Amino acid sequence: MSIQNKFTVGDVMLSTDGFPVVNQSTILKETLEKMDGIGIGIACVIGDDQELLGIVTDGDIRRKLLSDQRPLAAFFIDDTINQAIKEPITTSSGMSLIDAVKLMEDKKIWDLPAVDNGKLVGLLHLHSAIKILIED
């Protein structure tokens, strides 16, 4: 079996309890606290049925802070969904790991939400993907 077909995203993705997942009415300050507590620069925003509604990354927040003229306190009390990318690039848990890493390289992203049947099931983090490919 070639390395391209040996691993899937599901083999190495973080489960939904391993990265920040918030609901659409969570305020941005709370989302940032979850991101800081877990030490990963992305949070996924989900709806009531676990559907992925958007993502927020450290870089998105930095860019919004630089372009938003409101006081910082006003920014932090926004609902996270208001600051989220609402159509993020995603993968499925069954996608080959090599194809997912190529997609991440093409799009210049470090994290890739995994969505199966419309529901968030995990997150592929580039470091985890590279580690398993190197160790193999």
CSV table of N, CA and C in Angstrom, one decimal:
chain,number,residue,atom,x,y,z
A,1,MET,N,0.9,-1.2,0.0
A,1,MET,CA,0.0,0.0,0.0
A,1,MET,C,0.9,1.2,0.0
A,2,SER,N,0.6,2.2,-0.9
A,2,SER,CA,1.4,3.4,-0.9
A,2,SER,C,1.1,4.3,0.3
A,3,ILE,N,2.0,5.1,0.6
A,3,ILE,CA,1.8,6.1,1.7
A,3,ILE,C,0.6,7.0,1.5
A,4,GLN,N,0.3,7.2,0.2
A,4,GLN,CA,-0.8,8.1,-0.2
A,4,GLN,C,-2.2,7.5,0.3
A,5,ASN,N,-2.2,6.2,0.3
A,5,ASN,CA,-3.5,5.5,0.7
A,5,ASN,C,-3.5,4.9,2.1
A,6,LYS,N,-2.3,5.0,2.7
A,6,LYS,CA,-2.2,4.3,4.0
A,6,LYS,C,-3.0,5.0,5.1
A,7,PHE,N,-2.9,6.3,5.2
A,7,PHE,CA,-3.6,7.0,6.3
A,7,PHE,C,-4.7,7.9,5.8
A,8,THR,N,-5.7,8.0,6.6
A,8,THR,CA,-6.8,9.0,6.3
A,8,THR,C,-6.8,10.1,7.3
A,9,VAL,N,-7.5,11.1,7.1
A,9,VAL,CA,-7.7,12.2,8.0
A,9,VAL,C,-8.2,11.7,9.4
A,10,GLY,N,-9.1,10.8,9.3
A,10,GLY,CA,-9.7,10.2,10.5
A,10,GLY,C,-8.7,9.5,11.4
A,11,ASP,N,-7.6,9.0,10.8
A,11,ASP,CA,-6.5,8.3,11.6
A,11,ASP,C,-5.8,9.3,12.5
A,12,VAL,N,-5.7,10.6,12.2
A,12,VAL,CA,-4.8,11.5,12.9
A,12,VAL,C,-5.5,12.7,13.4
A,13,MET,N,-6.8,12.9,13.0
A,13,MET,CA,-7.5,14.2,13.4
A,13,MET,C,-7.7,14.2,14.9
A,14,LEU,N,-7.8,15.4,15.4
A,14,LEU,CA,-8.2,15.6,16.8
A,14,LEU,C,-9.7,15.4,16.9
A,15,SER,N,-10.1,14.8,18.0
A,15,SER,CA,-11.6,14.6,18.2
A,15,SER,C,-12.1,16.0,18.7
A,16,THR,N,-13.4,16.1,18.6
A,16,THR,CA,-14.0,17.4,19.0
A,16,THR,C,-13.8,17.9,20.4
A,17,ASP,N,-13.3,17.0,21.3
A,17,ASP,CA,-13.0,17.4,22.6
A,17,ASP,C,-11.5,17.8,22.7
A,18,GLY,N,-10.8,17.8,21.6
A,18,GLY,CA,-9.4,18.1,21.6
A,18,GLY,C,-9.0,19.4,21.1
A,19,PHE,N,-10.0,20.2,20.7
A,19,PHE,CA,-9.8,21.6,20.2
A,19,PHE,C,-11.0,22.4,20.5
A,20,PRO,N,-10.9,23.7,20.5
A,20,PRO,CA,-12.0,24.6,20.9
A,20,PRO,C,-13.2,24.5,19.9
A,21,VAL,N,-14.4,24.1,20.4
A,21,VAL,CA,-15.6,24.1,19.7
A,21,VAL,C,-16.6,24.9,20.5
A,22,VAL,N,-17.2,25.9,19.9
A,22,VAL,CA,-18.2,26.7,20.6
A,22,VAL,C,-19.5,26.8,19.8
A,23,ASN,N,-20.5,27.2,20.5
A,23,ASN,CA,-21.8,27.4,19.8
A,23,ASN,C,-21.9,28.9,19.2
A,24,GLN,N,-22.8,29.1,18.4
A,24,GLN,CA,-22.9,30.4,17.7
A,24,GLN,C,-23.2,31.6,18.6
A,25,SER,N,-23.6,31.4,19.8
A,25,SER,CA,-23.9,32.5,20.7
A,25,SER,C,-22.8,32.7,21.7
A,26,THR,N,-21.7,32.0,21.6
A,26,THR,CA,-20.6,32.2,22.6
A,26,THR,C,-19.9,33.5,22.2
A,27,ILE,N,-19.6,34.3,23.2
A,27,ILE,CA,-19.0,35.6,23.0
A,27,ILE,C,-17.5,35.3,22.6
A,28,LEU,N,-16.9,36.2,21.9
A,28,LEU,CA,-15.6,36.1,21.4
A,28,LEU,C,-14.5,36.0,22.5
A,29,LYS,N,-14.7,36.7,23.6
A,29,LYS,CA,-13.8,36.6,24.7
A,29,LYS,C,-13.7,35.2,25.2
A,30,GLU,N,-14.8,34.5,25.4
A,30,GLU,CA,-14.9,33.1,25.9
A,30,GLU,C,-14.2,32.2,24.9
A,31,THR,N,-14.4,32.4,23.6
A,31,THR,CA,-13.8,31.6,22.5
A,31,THR,C,-12.3,31.7,22.6
A,32,LEU,N,-11.8,33.0,22.7
A,32,LEU,CA,-10.4,33.2,22.8
A,32,LEU,C,-9.8,32.5,24.1
A,33,GLU,N,-10.5,32.5,25.2
A,33,GLU,CA,-10.0,31.9,26.4
A,33,GLU,C,-9.9,30.4,26.2
A,34,LYS,N,-10.9,29.8,25.4
A,34,LYS,CA,-10.8,28.3,25.1
A,34,LYS,C,-9.6,28.1,24.2
A,35,MET,N,-9.4,28.9,23.2
A,35,MET,CA,-8.3,28.7,22.3
A,35,MET,C,-7.0,28.8,23.1
A,36,ASP,N,-6.9,29.7,24.0
A,36,ASP,CA,-5.7,29.9,24.8
A,36,ASP,C,-5.5,28.7,25.7
A,37,GLY,N,-6.5,28.2,26.3
A,37,GLY,CA,-6.5,27.1,27.3
A,37,GLY,C,-6.0,25.8,26.6
A,38,ILE,N,-6.4,25.6,25.4
A,38,ILE,CA,-6.0,24.4,24.7
A,38,ILE,C,-4.7,24.6,23.9
A,39,GLY,N,-4.4,25.8,23.6
A,39,GLY,CA,-3.1,26.1,22.9
A,39,GLY,C,-3.2,25.8,21.5
A,40,ILE,N,-4.3,26.0,20.8
A,40,ILE,CA,-4.4,25.9,19.4
A,40,ILE,C,-5.1,27.1,18.8
A,41,GLY,N,-4.7,27.6,17.7
A,41,GLY,CA,-5.1,28.8,17.1
A,41,GLY,C,-6.3,28.8,16.3
A,42,ILE,N,-7.3,27.9,16.6
A,42,ILE,CA,-8.5,27.9,15.8
A,42,ILE,C,-9.6,27.4,16.7
A,43,ALA,N,-10.8,27.9,16.5
A,43,ALA,CA,-12.0,27.5,17.1
A,43,ALA,C,-13.1,27.2,16.1
A,44,CYS,N,-13.8,26.2,16.2
A,44,CYS,CA,-14.9,25.9,15.3
A,44,CYS,C,-16.2,26.3,15.9
A,45,VAL,N,-17.1,26.9,15.2
A,45,VAL,CA,-18.4,27.3,15.6
A,45,VAL,C,-19.4,26.4,15.1
A,46,ILE,N,-20.2,25.8,16.0
A,46,ILE,CA,-21.2,24.8,15.5
A,46,ILE,C,-22.6,25.3,15.9
A,47,GLY,N,-23.6,24.7,15.2
A,47,GLY,CA,-25.0,24.9,15.5
A,47,GLY,C,-25.5,23.8,16.4
A,48,ASP,N,-26.8,23.8,16.7
A,48,ASP,CA,-27.4,22.8,17.6
A,48,ASP,C,-27.2,21.4,17.2
A,49,ASP,N,-27.1,21.1,15.9
A,49,ASP,CA,-27.0,19.8,15.4
A,49,ASP,C,-25.6,19.4,15.0
A,50,GLN,N,-24.6,20.1,15.6
A,50,GLN,CA,-23.2,19.8,15.4
A,50,GLN,C,-22.7,20.2,14.0
A,51,GLU,N,-23.6,20.9,13.2
A,51,GLU,CA,-23.1,21.4,11.9
A,51,GLU,C,-22.1,22.5,12.1
A,52,LEU,N,-21.1,22.5,11.2
A,52,LEU,CA,-20.1,23.6,11.2
A,52,LEU,C,-20.6,24.8,10.6
A,53,LEU,N,-20.7,25.9,11.4
A,53,LEU,CA,-21.2,27.2,10.9
A,53,LEU,C,-20.1,28.1,10.5
A,54,GLY,N,-18.9,27.9,11.1
A,54,GLY,CA,-17.7,28.8,10.8
A,54,GLY,C,-16.5,28.4,11.6
A,55,ILE,N,-15.4,29.1,11.4
A,55,ILE,CA,-14.2,29.0,12.2
A,55,ILE,C,-13.7,30.4,12.5
A,56,VAL,N,-12.9,30.5,13.5
A,56,VAL,CA,-12.2,31.7,13.9
A,56,VAL,C,-10.8,31.2,14.2
A,57,THR,N,-9.8,32.0,13.7
A,57,THR,CA,-8.4,31.7,13.9
A,57,THR,C,-7.7,32.9,14.5
A,58,ASP,N,-6.5,32.6,15.1
A,58,ASP,CA,-5.8,33.7,15.7
A,58,ASP,C,-5.5,34.8,14.7
A,59,GLY,N,-5.2,34.4,13.4
A,59,GLY,CA,-4.9,35.4,12.4
A,59,GLY,C,-6.1,36.2,12.0
A,60,ASP,N,-7.3,35.5,12.0
A,60,ASP,CA,-8.5,36.3,11.7
A,60,ASP,C,-8.8,37.4,12.7
A,61,ILE,N,-8.6,37.0,14.0
A,61,ILE,CA,-8.8,38.0,15.1
A,61,ILE,C,-7.8,39.1,15.0
A,62,ARG,N,-6.6,38.8,14.7
A,62,ARG,CA,-5.6,39.9,14.6
A,62,ARG,C,-5.9,40.8,13.4
A,63,ARG,N,-6.3,40.3,12.3
A,63,ARG,CA,-6.7,41.2,11.2
A,63,ARG,C,-8.0,42.0,11.5
A,64,LYS,N,-8.9,41.4,12.1
A,64,LYS,CA,-10.1,42.1,12.5
A,64,LYS,C,-9.8,43.2,13.5
A,65,LEU,N,-9.0,42.9,14.5
A,65,LEU,CA,-8.6,44.0,15.5
A,65,LEU,C,-8.0,45.2,14.8
A,66,LEU,N,-7.1,44.9,13.8
A,66,LEU,CA,-6.4,46.0,13.1
A,66,LEU,C,-7.4,46.8,12.2
A,67,SER,N,-8.4,46.2,11.7
A,67,SER,CA,-9.3,46.9,10.8
A,67,SER,C,-10.6,47.4,11.5
A,68,ASP,N,-10.9,47.0,12.7
A,68,ASP,CA,-12.1,47.4,13.4
A,68,ASP,C,-11.8,48.6,14.2
A,69,GLN,N,-12.6,49.7,14.1
A,69,GLN,CA,-12.4,50.9,14.8
A,69,GLN,C,-13.1,51.0,16.1
A,70,ARG,N,-13.8,49.9,16.5
A,70,ARG,CA,-14.6,49.9,17.8
A,70,ARG,C,-13.6,49.7,19.0
A,71,PRO,N,-14.0,50.1,20.1
A,71,PRO,CA,-13.2,49.8,21.3
A,71,PRO,C,-13.0,48.3,21.5
A,72,LEU,N,-11.9,47.9,22.0
A,72,LEU,CA,-11.6,46.5,22.2
A,72,LEU,C,-12.6,45.8,23.0
A,73,ALA,N,-13.2,46.4,24.0
A,73,ALA,CA,-14.2,45.8,24.8
A,73,ALA,C,-15.4,45.4,24.0
A,74,ALA,N,-15.8,46.2,23.1
A,74,ALA,CA,-17.0,46.0,22.2
A,74,ALA,C,-16.7,44.8,21.3
A,75,PHE,N,-15.5,44.7,20.9
A,75,PHE,CA,-15.1,43.5,20.0
A,75,PHE,C,-15.2,42.2,20.7
A,76,PHE,N,-14.8,42.2,22.0
A,76,PHE,CA,-14.8,41.0,22.8
A,76,PHE,C,-16.1,40.4,23.2
A,77,ILE,N,-17.1,41.3,23.2
A,77,ILE,CA,-18.5,40.8,23.6
A,77,ILE,C,-19.3,40.4,22.3
A,78,ASP,N,-18.8,40.6,21.1
A,78,ASP,CA,-19.5,40.1,19.9
A,78,ASP,C,-19.7,38.6,20.1
A,79,ASP,N,-20.8,38.1,19.5
A,79,ASP,CA,-20.9,36.6,19.3
A,79,ASP,C,-19.8,36.2,18.4
A,80,THR,N,-19.2,35.0,18.7
A,80,THR,CA,-18.1,34.5,17.9
A,80,THR,C,-18.5,34.4,16.4
A,81,ILE,N,-19.7,33.9,16.1
A,81,ILE,CA,-20.2,33.7,14.8
A,81,ILE,C,-20.1,35.0,13.9
A,82,ASN,N,-20.2,36.1,14.6
A,82,ASN,CA,-20.1,37.4,13.9
A,82,ASN,C,-18.7,37.7,13.4
A,83,GLN,N,-17.7,37.1,13.9
A,83,GLN,CA,-16.3,37.3,13.5
A,83,GLN,C,-15.8,36.1,12.8
A,84,ALA,N,-16.6,35.1,12.5
A,84,ALA,CA,-16.1,33.8,11.9
A,84,ALA,C,-16.1,33.8,10.4
A,85,ILE,N,-15.2,33.0,9.9
A,85,ILE,CA,-15.3,32.7,8.4
A,85,ILE,C,-16.4,31.7,8.3
A,86,LYS,N,-17.4,32.0,7.5
A,86,LYS,CA,-18.7,31.2,7.5
A,86,LYS,C,-18.6,30.1,6.4
A,87,GLU,N,-17.7,30.1,5.5
A,87,GLU,CA,-17.6,29.0,4.6
A,87,GLU,C,-16.1,28.6,4.5
A,88,PRO,N,-15.7,27.9,5.6
A,88,PRO,CA,-14.3,27.5,5.7
A,88,PRO,C,-14.0,26.3,4.8
A,89,ILE,N,-12.7,26.2,4.5
A,89,ILE,CA,-12.3,25.0,3.8
A,89,ILE,C,-12.3,23.8,4.8
A,90,THR,N,-12.9,22.7,4.3
A,90,THR,CA,-13.0,21.5,5.2
A,90,THR,C,-12.6,20.3,4.4
A,91,THR,N,-12.5,19.2,5.2
A,91,THR,CA,-12.2,17.9,4.6
A,91,THR,C,-13.2,16.9,5.2
A,92,SER,N,-13.1,15.6,4.9
A,92,SER,CA,-13.9,14.6,5.5
A,92,SER,C,-12.9,13.7,6.2
A,93,SER,N,-13.4,12.9,7.1
A,93,SER,CA,-12.5,12.0,7.9
A,93,SER,C,-11.9,10.9,7.0
A,94,GLY,N,-12.6,10.6,5.9
A,94,GLY,CA,-12.1,9.6,5.0
A,94,GLY,C,-11.2,10.0,3.9
A,95,MET,N,-10.9,11.3,3.8
A,95,MET,CA,-9.9,11.8,2.8
A,95,MET,C,-8.5,11.3,3.1
A,96,SER,N,-7.8,11.0,2.1
A,96,SER,CA,-6.4,10.5,2.3
A,96,SER,C,-5.6,11.6,3.0
A,97,LEU,N,-4.7,11.2,3.9
A,97,LEU,CA,-4.0,12.2,4.7
A,97,LEU,C,-3.1,13.0,3.7
A,98,ILE,N,-2.5,12.4,2.8
A,98,ILE,CA,-1.6,13.1,1.8
A,98,ILE,C,-2.4,14.2,1.0
A,99,ASP,N,-3.6,13.8,0.6
A,99,ASP,CA,-4.4,14.8,-0.1
A,99,ASP,C,-4.8,16.0,0.8
A,100,ALA,N,-5.1,15.7,2.0
A,100,ALA,CA,-5.5,16.7,3.0
A,100,ALA,C,-4.3,17.7,3.2
A,101,VAL,N,-3.1,17.1,3.4
A,101,VAL,CA,-1.9,17.9,3.6
A,101,VAL,C,-1.6,18.8,2.3
A,102,LYS,N,-1.8,18.2,1.2
A,102,LYS,CA,-1.7,19.0,-0.1
A,102,LYS,C,-2.7,20.1,-0.1
A,103,LEU,N,-3.9,19.9,0.3
A,103,LEU,CA,-4.9,20.9,0.3
A,103,LEU,C,-4.5,22.0,1.3
A,104,MET,N,-4.0,21.6,2.5
A,104,MET,CA,-3.5,22.6,3.4
A,104,MET,C,-2.4,23.4,2.9
A,105,GLU,N,-1.5,22.8,2.2
A,105,GLU,CA,-0.4,23.5,1.6
A,105,GLU,C,-0.9,24.5,0.5
A,106,ASP,N,-1.8,24.0,-0.4
A,106,ASP,CA,-2.3,24.9,-1.4
A,106,ASP,C,-3.0,26.1,-0.9
A,107,LYS,N,-3.8,25.9,0.2
A,107,LYS,CA,-4.6,27.0,0.8
A,107,LYS,C,-3.8,27.8,1.9
A,108,LYS,N,-2.6,27.3,2.2
A,108,LYS,CA,-1.8,28.0,3.2
A,108,LYS,C,-2.5,28.0,4.6
A,109,ILE,N,-3.0,26.9,5.0
A,109,ILE,CA,-3.6,26.8,6.3
A,109,ILE,C,-3.0,25.7,7.2
A,110,TRP,N,-3.1,25.8,8.5
A,110,TRP,CA,-2.5,24.9,9.4
A,110,TRP,C,-3.5,23.9,10.0
A,111,ASP,N,-4.8,24.2,9.9
A,111,ASP,CA,-5.9,23.4,10.5
A,111,ASP,C,-7.0,23.3,9.5
A,112,LEU,N,-7.6,22.1,9.5
A,112,LEU,CA,-8.6,21.7,8.6
A,112,LEU,C,-9.7,21.0,9.3
A,113,PRO,N,-10.9,21.6,9.5
A,113,PRO,CA,-12.0,20.9,10.1
A,113,PRO,C,-12.5,19.7,9.3
A,114,ALA,N,-12.8,18.7,9.9
A,114,ALA,CA,-13.3,17.5,9.3
A,114,ALA,C,-14.8,17.4,9.5
A,115,VAL,N,-15.5,17.3,8.4
A,115,VAL,CA,-17.0,17.3,8.4
A,115,VAL,C,-17.5,16.0,7.7
A,116,ASP,N,-18.3,15.2,8.4
A,116,ASP,CA,-18.9,14.1,7.8
A,116,ASP,C,-20.4,14.2,7.9
A,117,ASN,N,-21.1,14.0,6.8
A,117,ASN,CA,-22.6,14.1,6.8
A,117,ASN,C,-23.1,15.4,7.4
A,118,GLY,N,-22.4,16.5,7.1
A,118,GLY,CA,-22.8,17.8,7.5
A,118,GLY,C,-22.4,18.2,9.0
A,119,LYS,N,-21.8,17.2,9.7
A,119,LYS,CA,-21.5,17.5,11.1
A,119,LYS,C,-20.0,17.5,11.3
A,120,LEU,N,-19.5,18.4,12.2
A,120,LEU,CA,-18.1,18.5,12.6
A,120,LEU,C,-17.7,17.2,13.4
A,121,VAL,N,-16.7,16.5,12.9
A,121,VAL,CA,-16.3,15.3,13.6
A,121,VAL,C,-14.8,15.4,14.1
A,122,GLY,N,-14.1,16.4,13.7
A,122,GLY,CA,-12.7,16.5,14.1
A,122,GLY,C,-12.0,17.6,13.5
A,123,LEU,N,-10.7,17.7,13.7
A,123,LEU,CA,-9.8,18.8,13.2
A,123,LEU,C,-8.5,18.2,12.8
A,124,LEU,N,-8.1,18.4,11.6
A,124,LEU,CA,-6.7,17.9,11.2
A,124,LEU,C,-5.8,19.1,11.4
A,125,HIS,N,-4.8,18.9,12.3
A,125,HIS,CA,-3.8,19.9,12.6
A,125,HIS,C,-2.5,19.5,11.9
A,126,LEU,N,-1.9,20.4,11.2
A,126,LEU,CA,-0.8,20.1,10.3
A,126,LEU,C,0.4,19.4,11.0
A,127,HIS,N,0.6,19.8,12.3
A,127,HIS,CA,1.7,19.1,13.0
A,127,HIS,C,1.5,17.6,13.2
A,128,SER,N,0.2,17.3,13.5
A,128,SER,CA,-0.1,15.9,13.7
A,128,SER,C,0.0,15.1,12.4
A,129,ALA,N,-0.4,15.7,11.3
A,129,ALA,CA,-0.3,15.1,10.0
A,129,ALA,C,1.2,14.8,9.6
A,130,ILE,N,2.0,15.8,9.8
A,130,ILE,CA,3.4,15.7,9.4
A,130,ILE,C,4.1,14.7,10.3
A,131,LYS,N,3.8,14.7,11.6
A,131,LYS,CA,4.4,13.7,12.5
A,131,LYS,C,4.1,12.3,12.1
A,132,ILE,N,2.9,12.0,11.8
A,132,ILE,CA,2.6,10.6,11.4
A,132,ILE,C,3.2,10.2,10.1
A,133,LEU,N,3.3,11.2,9.2
A,133,LEU,CA,3.9,10.9,7.9
A,133,LEU,C,5.5,10.7,8.0
A,134,ILE,N,6.1,11.5,8.9
A,134,ILE,CA,7.5,11.3,9.1
A,134,ILE,C,7.8,10.0,9.8
A,135,GLU,N,7.0,9.7,10.8
A,135,GLU,CA,7.3,8.5,11.6
A,135,GLU,C,7.1,7.2,10.8
A,136,ASP,N,6.2,7.3,9.7
A,136,ASP,CA,6.0,6.1,8.9
A,136,ASP,C,7.1,5.9,7.9
